[in-house]
């Protein structure tokens, strides 16, 4: 009986510890998201992603123009 109680107690302690870790992580994330440096980093990453997408679109357009130029040059 004591072994069963110890196992149940251990399981409950593990669940409490996990819940505490989740709460701590949520709290840390909330503090981090309020940080000006974190927000600046997110804005920078967003701008870089937007720039990469724009570069990809421009490159596709340039490639299509080059193909069109080559077709006209062959004729």
C-alpha atoms as a PDB file:
ATOM      1  CA  UNK A   1       0.000   0.000   0.000  1.00  0.00           C
ATOM      2  CA  UNK A   2       2.830   2.410   0.836  1.00  0.00           C
ATOM      3  CA  UNK A   3       4.460   1.711  -2.531  1.00  0.00           C
ATOM      4  CA  UNK A   4       1.224   2.542  -4.371  1.00  0.00           C
ATOM      5  CA  UNK A   5       0.875   5.745  -2.379  1.00  0.00           C
ATOM      6  CA  UNK A   6       4.479   6.686  -3.121  1.00  0.00           C
ATOM      7  CA  UNK A   7       3.955   6.094  -6.839  1.00  0.00           C
ATOM      8  CA  UNK A   8       0.778   8.192  -6.872  1.00  0.00           C
ATOM      9  CA  UNK A   9       2.512  10.924  -4.875  1.00  0.00           C
ATOM     10  CA  UNK A  10       5.411  10.881  -7.317  1.00  0.00           C
ATOM     11  CA  UNK A  11       3.045  11.141 -10.306  1.00  0.00           C
ATOM     12  CA  UNK A  12       1.200  14.041  -8.705  1.00  0.00           C
ATOM     13  CA  UNK A  13       4.481  15.815  -7.929  1.00  0.00           C
ATOM     14  CA  UNK A  14       5.573  15.354 -11.537  1.00  0.00           C
ATOM     15  CA  UNK A  15       2.298  16.841 -12.820  1.00  0.00           C
ATOM     16  CA  UNK A  16       2.634  19.804 -10.448  1.00  0.00           C
ATOM     17  CA  UNK A  17       6.234  20.341 -11.534  1.00  0.00           C
ATOM     18  CA  UNK A  18       5.205  20.242 -15.200  1.00  0.00           C
ATOM     19  CA  UNK A  19       2.384  22.712 -14.560  1.00  0.00           C
ATOM     20  CA  UNK A  20       4.814  25.004 -12.730  1.00  0.00           C
ATOM     21  CA  UNK A  21       7.273  24.820 -15.624  1.00  0.00           C
ATOM     22  CA  UNK A  22       4.545  25.653 -18.136  1.00  0.00           C
ATOM     23  CA  UNK A  23       3.405  28.605 -16.020  1.00  0.00           C
ATOM     24  CA  UNK A  24       7.004  29.783 -15.678  1.00  0.00           C
ATOM     25  CA  UNK A  25       7.519  29.486 -19.450  1.00  0.00           C
ATOM     26  CA  UNK A  26       4.320  31.435 -20.141  1.00  0.00           C
ATOM     27  CA  UNK A  27       5.411  34.122 -17.706  1.00  0.00           C
ATOM     28  CA  UNK A  28       8.869  34.328 -19.250  1.00  0.00           C
ATOM     29  CA  UNK A  29       7.406  34.554 -22.759  1.00  0.00           C
ATOM     30  CA  UNK A  30       5.083  37.368 -21.665  1.00  0.00           C
ATOM     31  CA  UNK A  31       8.008  39.280 -20.155  1.00  0.00           C
ATOM     32  CA  UNK A  32      10.121  38.681 -23.228  1.00  0.00           C
ATOM     33  CA  UNK A  33       7.422  39.832 -25.627  1.00  0.00           C
ATOM     34  CA  UNK A  34       7.176  43.088 -23.656  1.00  0.00           C
ATOM     35  CA  UNK A  35      10.904  43.643 -24.077  1.00  0.00           C
ATOM     36  CA  UNK A  36      11.783  46.432 -26.555  1.00  0.00           C
ATOM     37  CA  UNK A  37      14.852  44.534 -27.791  1.00  0.00           C
ATOM     38  CA  UNK A  38      12.755  41.416 -28.456  1.00  0.00           C
ATOM     39  CA  UNK A  39      10.162  43.443 -30.365  1.00  0.00           C
ATOM     40  CA  UNK A  40      12.942  45.115 -32.369  1.00  0.00           C
ATOM     41  CA  UNK A  41      14.421  41.704 -33.210  1.00  0.00           C
ATOM     42  CA  UNK A  42      11.008  40.475 -34.380  1.00  0.00           C
ATOM     43  CA  UNK A  43      10.549  43.565 -36.553  1.00  0.00           C
ATOM     44  CA  UNK A  44      14.010  43.066 -38.052  1.00  0.00           C
ATOM     45  CA  UNK A  45      13.299  39.394 -38.817  1.00  0.00           C
ATOM     46  CA  UNK A  46       9.975  40.383 -40.362  1.00  0.00           C
ATOM     47  CA  UNK A  47      11.643  43.006 -42.559  1.00  0.00           C
ATOM     48  CA  UNK A  48      14.285  40.501 -43.641  1.00  0.00           C
ATOM     49  CA  UNK A  49      11.607  37.970 -44.566  1.00  0.00           C
ATOM     50  CA  UNK A  50       9.697  40.611 -46.526  1.00  0.00           C
ATOM     51  CA  UNK A  51      12.890  41.655 -48.310  1.00  0.00           C
ATOM     52  CA  UNK A  52      13.709  38.048 -49.189  1.00  0.00           C
ATOM     53  CA  UNK A  53      10.214  37.593 -50.647  1.00  0.00           C
ATOM     54  CA  UNK A  54      10.538  40.809 -52.645  1.00  0.00           C
ATOM     55  CA  UNK A  55      13.945  39.694 -53.923  1.00  0.00           C
ATOM     56  CA  UNK A  56      12.448  36.373 -55.024  1.00  0.00           C
ATOM     57  CA  UNK A  57       9.631  38.104 -56.902  1.00  0.00           C
ATOM     58  CA  UNK A  58      12.002  40.526 -58.614  1.00  0.00           C
ATOM     59  CA  UNK A  59      14.307  37.655 -59.588  1.00  0.00           C
ATOM     60  CA  UNK A  60      11.382  35.745 -61.111  1.00  0.00           C
ATOM     61  CA  UNK A  61      10.391  38.843 -63.087  1.00  0.00           C
ATOM     62  CA  UNK A  62      13.979  39.366 -64.279  1.00  0.00           C
ATOM     63  CA  UNK A  63      14.222  35.714 -65.322  1.00  0.00           C
ATOM     64  CA  UNK A  64      10.988  35.938 -67.295  1.00  0.00           C
ATOM     65  CA  UNK A  65      12.183  39.124 -69.000  1.00  0.00           C
ATOM     66  CA  UNK A  66      15.478  37.433 -69.864  1.00  0.00           C
ATOM     67  CA  UNK A  67      13.604  34.463 -71.345  1.00  0.00           C
ATOM     68  CA  UNK A  68      11.441  36.832 -73.384  1.00  0.00           C
ATOM     69  CA  UNK A  69      14.532  38.696 -74.572  1.00  0.00           C
ATOM     70  CA  UNK A  70      16.204  35.424 -75.567  1.00  0.00           C
ATOM     71  CA  UNK A  71      13.108  34.312 -77.501  1.00  0.00           C
ATOM     72  CA  UNK A  72      12.982  37.614 -79.375  1.00  0.00           C
ATOM     73  CA  UNK A  73      16.728  37.447 -80.018  1.00  0.00           C
ATOM     74  CA  UNK A  74      16.401  33.932 -81.524  1.00  0.00           C
ATOM     75  CA  UNK A  75      13.781  35.086 -84.015  1.00  0.00           C
END
